[in-house]
Coordinates of N, CA, C and O in Angstrom, one line a residue:
X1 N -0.3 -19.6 34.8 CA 0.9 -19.2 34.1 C 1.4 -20.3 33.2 O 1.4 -21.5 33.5
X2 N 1.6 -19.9 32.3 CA 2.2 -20.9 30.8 C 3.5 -21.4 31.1 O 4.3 -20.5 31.4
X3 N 3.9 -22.4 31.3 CA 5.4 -22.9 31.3 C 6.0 -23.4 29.6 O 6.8 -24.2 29.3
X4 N 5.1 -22.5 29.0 CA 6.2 -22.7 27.1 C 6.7 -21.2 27.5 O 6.5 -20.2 28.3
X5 N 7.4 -21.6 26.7 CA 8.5 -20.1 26.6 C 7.9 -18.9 25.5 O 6.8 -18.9 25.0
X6 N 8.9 -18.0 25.5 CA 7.8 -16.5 24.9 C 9.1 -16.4 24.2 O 10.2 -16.4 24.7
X7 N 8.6 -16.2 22.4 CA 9.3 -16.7 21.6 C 9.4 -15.6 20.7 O 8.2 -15.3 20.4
X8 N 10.3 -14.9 20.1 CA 9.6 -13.5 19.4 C 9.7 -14.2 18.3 O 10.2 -15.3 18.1
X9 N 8.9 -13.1 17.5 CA 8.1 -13.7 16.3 C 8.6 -12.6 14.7 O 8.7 -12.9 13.6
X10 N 9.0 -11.2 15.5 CA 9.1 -9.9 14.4 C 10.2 -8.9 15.7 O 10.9 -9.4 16.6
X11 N 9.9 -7.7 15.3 CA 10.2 -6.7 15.7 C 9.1 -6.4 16.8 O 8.0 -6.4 16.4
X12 N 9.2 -6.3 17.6 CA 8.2 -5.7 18.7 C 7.1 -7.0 18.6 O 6.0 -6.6 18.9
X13 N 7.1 -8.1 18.3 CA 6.4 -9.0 18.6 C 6.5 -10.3 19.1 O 7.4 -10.7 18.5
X14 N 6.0 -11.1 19.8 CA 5.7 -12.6 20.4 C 5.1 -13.2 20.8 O 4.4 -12.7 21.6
X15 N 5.2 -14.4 20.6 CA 4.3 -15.2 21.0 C 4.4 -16.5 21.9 O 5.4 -17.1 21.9
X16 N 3.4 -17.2 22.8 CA 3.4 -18.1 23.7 C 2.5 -18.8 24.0 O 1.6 -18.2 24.6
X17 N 2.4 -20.1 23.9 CA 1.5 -20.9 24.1 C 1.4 -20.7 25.4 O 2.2 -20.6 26.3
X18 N -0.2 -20.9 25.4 CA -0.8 -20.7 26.6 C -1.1 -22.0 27.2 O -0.9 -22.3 28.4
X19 N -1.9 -22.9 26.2 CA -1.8 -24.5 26.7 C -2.7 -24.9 25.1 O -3.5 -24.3 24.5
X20 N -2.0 -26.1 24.9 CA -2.3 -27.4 23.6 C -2.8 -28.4 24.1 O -2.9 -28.7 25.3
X21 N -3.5 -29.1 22.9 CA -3.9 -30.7 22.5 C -4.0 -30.9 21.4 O -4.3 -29.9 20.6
X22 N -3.7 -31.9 20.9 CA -3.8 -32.2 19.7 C -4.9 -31.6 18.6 O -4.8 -31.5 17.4
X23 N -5.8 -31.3 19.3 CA -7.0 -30.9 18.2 C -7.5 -29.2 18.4 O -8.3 -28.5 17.8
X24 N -6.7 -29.0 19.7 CA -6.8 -27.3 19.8 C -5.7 -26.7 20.4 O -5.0 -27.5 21.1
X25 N -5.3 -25.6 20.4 CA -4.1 -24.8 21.0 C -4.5 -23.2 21.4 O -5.1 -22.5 20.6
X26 N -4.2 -22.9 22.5 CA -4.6 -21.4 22.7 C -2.9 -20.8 22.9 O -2.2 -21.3 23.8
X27 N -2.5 -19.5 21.9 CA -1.7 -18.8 22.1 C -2.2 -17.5 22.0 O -3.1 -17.0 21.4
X28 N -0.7 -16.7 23.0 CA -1.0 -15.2 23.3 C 0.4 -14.7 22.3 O 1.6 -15.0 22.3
X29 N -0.4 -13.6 21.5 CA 0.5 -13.1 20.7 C 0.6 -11.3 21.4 O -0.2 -10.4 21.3
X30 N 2.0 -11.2 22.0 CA 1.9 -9.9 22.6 C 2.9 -8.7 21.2 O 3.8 -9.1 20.5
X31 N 2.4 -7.4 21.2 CA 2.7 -6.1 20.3 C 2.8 -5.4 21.1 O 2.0 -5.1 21.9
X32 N 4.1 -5.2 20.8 CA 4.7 -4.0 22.4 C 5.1 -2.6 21.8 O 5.4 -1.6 22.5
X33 N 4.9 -2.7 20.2 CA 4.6 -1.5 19.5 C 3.7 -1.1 18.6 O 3.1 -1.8 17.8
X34 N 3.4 0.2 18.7 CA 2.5 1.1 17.5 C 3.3 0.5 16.5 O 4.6 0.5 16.6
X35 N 2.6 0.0 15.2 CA 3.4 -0.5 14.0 C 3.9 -1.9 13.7 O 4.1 -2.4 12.6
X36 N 4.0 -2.4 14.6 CA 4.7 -4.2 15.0 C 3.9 -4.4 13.7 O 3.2 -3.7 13.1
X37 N 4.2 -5.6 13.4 CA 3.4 -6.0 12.2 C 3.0 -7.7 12.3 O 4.0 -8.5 12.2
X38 N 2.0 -8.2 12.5 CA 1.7 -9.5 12.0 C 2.0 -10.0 10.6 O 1.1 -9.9 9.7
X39 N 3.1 -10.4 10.2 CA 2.8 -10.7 8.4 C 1.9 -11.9 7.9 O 1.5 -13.0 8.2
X40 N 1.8 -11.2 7.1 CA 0.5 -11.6 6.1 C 1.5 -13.4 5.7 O 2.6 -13.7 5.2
X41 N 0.1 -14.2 6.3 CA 0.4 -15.7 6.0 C -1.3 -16.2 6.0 O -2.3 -15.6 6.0
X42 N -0.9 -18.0 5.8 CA -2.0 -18.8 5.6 C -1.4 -20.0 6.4 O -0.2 -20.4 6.6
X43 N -2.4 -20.5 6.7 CA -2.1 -21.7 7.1 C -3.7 -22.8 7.2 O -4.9 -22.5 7.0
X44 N -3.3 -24.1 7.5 CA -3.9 -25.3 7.2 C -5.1 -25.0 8.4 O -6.2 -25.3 8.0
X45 N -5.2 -24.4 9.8 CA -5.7 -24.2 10.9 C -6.6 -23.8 10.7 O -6.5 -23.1 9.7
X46 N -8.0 -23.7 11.4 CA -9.2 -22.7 11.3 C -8.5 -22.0 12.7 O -8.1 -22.7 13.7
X47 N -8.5 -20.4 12.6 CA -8.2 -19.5 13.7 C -9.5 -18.6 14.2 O -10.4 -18.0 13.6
X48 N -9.2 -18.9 15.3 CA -10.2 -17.5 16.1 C -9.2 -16.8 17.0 O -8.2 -17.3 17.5
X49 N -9.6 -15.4 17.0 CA -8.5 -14.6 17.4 C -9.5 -13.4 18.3 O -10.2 -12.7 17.7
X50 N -9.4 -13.4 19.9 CA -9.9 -12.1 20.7 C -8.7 -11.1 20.6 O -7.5 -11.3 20.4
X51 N -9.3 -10.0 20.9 CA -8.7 -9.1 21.1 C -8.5 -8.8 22.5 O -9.6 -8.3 22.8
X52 N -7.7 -8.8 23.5 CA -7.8 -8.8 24.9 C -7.0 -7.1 25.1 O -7.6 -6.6 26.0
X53 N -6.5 -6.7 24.7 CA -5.9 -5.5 24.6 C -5.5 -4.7 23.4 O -5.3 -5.4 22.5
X54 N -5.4 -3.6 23.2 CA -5.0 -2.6 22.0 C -5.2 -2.7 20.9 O -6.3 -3.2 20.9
X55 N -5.0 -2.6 20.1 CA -5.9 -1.8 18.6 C -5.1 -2.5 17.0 O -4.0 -2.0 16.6
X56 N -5.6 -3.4 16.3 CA -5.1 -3.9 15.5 C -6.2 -3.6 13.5 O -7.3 -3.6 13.1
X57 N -5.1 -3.5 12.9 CA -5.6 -3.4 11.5 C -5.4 -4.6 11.5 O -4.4 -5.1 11.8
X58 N -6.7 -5.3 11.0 CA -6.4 -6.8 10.4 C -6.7 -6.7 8.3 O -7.7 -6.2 7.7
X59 N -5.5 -7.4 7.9 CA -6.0 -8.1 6.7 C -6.3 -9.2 6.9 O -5.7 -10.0 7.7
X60 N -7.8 -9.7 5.8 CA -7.9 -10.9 6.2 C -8.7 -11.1 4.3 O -9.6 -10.5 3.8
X61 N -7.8 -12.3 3.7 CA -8.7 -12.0 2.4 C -8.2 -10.9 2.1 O -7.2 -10.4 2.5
X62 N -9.3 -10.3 0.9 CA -8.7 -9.4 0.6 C -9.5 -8.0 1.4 O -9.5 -6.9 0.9
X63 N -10.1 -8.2 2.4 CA -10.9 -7.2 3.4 C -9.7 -6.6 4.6 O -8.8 -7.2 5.0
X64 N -10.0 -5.3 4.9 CA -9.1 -4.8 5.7 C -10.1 -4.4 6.8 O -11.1 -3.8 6.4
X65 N -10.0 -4.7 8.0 CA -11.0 -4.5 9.5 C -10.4 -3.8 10.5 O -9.2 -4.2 10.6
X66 N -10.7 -2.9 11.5 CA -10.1 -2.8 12.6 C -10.8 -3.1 13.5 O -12.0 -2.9 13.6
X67 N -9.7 -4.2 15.2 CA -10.3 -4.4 16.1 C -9.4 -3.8 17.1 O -8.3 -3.4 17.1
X68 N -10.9 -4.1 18.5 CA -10.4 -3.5 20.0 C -10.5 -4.3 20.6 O -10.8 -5.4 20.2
X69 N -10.3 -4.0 21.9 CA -10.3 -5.0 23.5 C -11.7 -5.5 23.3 O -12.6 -4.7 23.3
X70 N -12.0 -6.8 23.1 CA -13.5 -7.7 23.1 C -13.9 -8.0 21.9 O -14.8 -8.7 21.7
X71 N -13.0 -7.4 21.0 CA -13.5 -7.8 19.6 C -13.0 -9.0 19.0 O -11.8 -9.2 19.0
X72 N -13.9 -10.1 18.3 CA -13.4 -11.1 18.0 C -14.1 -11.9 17.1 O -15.3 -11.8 17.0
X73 N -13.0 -12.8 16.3 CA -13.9 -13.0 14.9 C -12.7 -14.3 14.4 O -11.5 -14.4 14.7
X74 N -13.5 -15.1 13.6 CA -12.5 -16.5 13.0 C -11.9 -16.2 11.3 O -12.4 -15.5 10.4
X75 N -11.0 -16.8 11.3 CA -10.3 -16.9 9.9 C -10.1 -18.0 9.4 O -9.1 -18.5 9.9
X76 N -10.7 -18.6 8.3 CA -10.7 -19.4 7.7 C -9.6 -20.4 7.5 O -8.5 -20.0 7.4
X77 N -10.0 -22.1 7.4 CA -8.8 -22.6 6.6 C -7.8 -22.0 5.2 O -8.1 -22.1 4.0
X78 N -6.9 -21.5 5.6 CA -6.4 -21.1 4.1 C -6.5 -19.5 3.5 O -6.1 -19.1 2.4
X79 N -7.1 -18.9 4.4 CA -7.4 -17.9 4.3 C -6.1 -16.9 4.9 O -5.9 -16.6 6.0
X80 N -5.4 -16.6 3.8 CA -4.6 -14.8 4.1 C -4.6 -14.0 5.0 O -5.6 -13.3 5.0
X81 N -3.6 -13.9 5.9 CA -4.3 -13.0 6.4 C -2.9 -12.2 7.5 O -1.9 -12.8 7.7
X82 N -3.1 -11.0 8.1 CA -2.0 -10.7 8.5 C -2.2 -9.1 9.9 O -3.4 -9.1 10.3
X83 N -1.6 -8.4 10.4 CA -2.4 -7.6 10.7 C -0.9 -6.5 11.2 O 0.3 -6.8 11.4
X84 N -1.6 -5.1 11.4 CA -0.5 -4.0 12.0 C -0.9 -3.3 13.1 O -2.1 -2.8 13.2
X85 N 0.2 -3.3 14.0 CA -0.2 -2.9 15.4 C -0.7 -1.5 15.3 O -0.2 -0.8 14.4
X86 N -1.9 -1.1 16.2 CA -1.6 0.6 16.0 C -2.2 1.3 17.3 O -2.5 2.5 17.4
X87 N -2.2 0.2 18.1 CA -2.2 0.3 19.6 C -1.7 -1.3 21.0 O -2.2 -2.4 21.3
X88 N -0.3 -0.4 21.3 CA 0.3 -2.1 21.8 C -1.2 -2.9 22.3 O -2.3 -2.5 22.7
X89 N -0.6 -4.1 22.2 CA -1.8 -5.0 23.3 C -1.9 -6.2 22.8 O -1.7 -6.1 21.6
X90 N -2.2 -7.5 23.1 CA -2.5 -8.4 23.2 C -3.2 -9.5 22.2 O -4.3 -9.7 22.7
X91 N -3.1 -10.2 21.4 CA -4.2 -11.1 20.7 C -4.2 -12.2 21.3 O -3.1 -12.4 21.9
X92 N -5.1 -13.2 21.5 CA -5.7 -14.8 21.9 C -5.8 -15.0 21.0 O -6.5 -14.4 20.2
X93 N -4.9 -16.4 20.7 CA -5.6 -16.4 19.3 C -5.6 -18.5 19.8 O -4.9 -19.2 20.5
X94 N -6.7 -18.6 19.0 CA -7.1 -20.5 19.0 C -7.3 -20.9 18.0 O -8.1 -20.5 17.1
X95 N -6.3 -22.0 18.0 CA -6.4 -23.0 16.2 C -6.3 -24.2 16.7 O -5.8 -24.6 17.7
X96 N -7.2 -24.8 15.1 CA -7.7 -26.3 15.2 C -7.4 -26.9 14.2 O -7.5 -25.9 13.4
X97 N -7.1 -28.0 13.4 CA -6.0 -28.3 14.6 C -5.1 -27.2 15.6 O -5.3 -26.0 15.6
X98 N -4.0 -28.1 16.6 CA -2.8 -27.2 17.1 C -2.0 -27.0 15.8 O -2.0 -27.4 14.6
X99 N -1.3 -26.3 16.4 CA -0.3 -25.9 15.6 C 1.1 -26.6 16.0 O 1.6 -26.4 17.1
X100 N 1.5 -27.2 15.2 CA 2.8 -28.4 15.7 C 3.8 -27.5 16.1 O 4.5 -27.4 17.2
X101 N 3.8 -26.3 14.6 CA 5.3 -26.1 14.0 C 5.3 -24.6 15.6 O 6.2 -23.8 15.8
X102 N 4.4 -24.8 16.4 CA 4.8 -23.3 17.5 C 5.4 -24.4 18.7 O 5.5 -24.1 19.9
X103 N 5.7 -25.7 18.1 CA 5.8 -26.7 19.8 C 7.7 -26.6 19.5 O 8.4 -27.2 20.3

């Protein structure tokens, strides 16, 4: 169990570190609704993101994908990217560096 706190992020969304180090960070991003929306951002981090539960449109670039429970795939330094709920559930997501600005 995580002892960071669970921090909303949007509407129907948040997130919580699960455990850090300086050179990696694992957070759980939970969507507690059909529709929640991840907005479309970029950042300095290379990300990998599982899908541990429910059904997400990802933008990433200018490519649009959908994933499910097991599905999982990395996003670029610097790369756009964002996504809309369209089944509640769960993302893992890991960046490298951590991410300061979630401490």
């Amino acid at each position: 169990m995580s002892s960071f706190p669970i921090v909303p992020t949007g509407e129907n969304v948040s997130r919580q570190v699960l455990s850090d180090h300086p050179e990696l960070m694992v957070v759980a991003f939970r969507f507690s609704a059909e529709g929640a929306i991840g907005a479309l951002h970029d950042h300095p981090h290379v990300q990998s993101t599982y899908v541990e539960s429910g059904r997400f449109r990802f933008t990433i670039g200018e490519a649009e994908q959908e994933f499910g429970p097991g599905d999982s795939f990395v996003i670029p330094s610097g790369e756009t990217h964002g996504c809309v709920c369209l089944e509640p559930g769960t993302l893992v997501d890991s960046f490298t560096p951590r991410r300061d600005d979630f401490l």
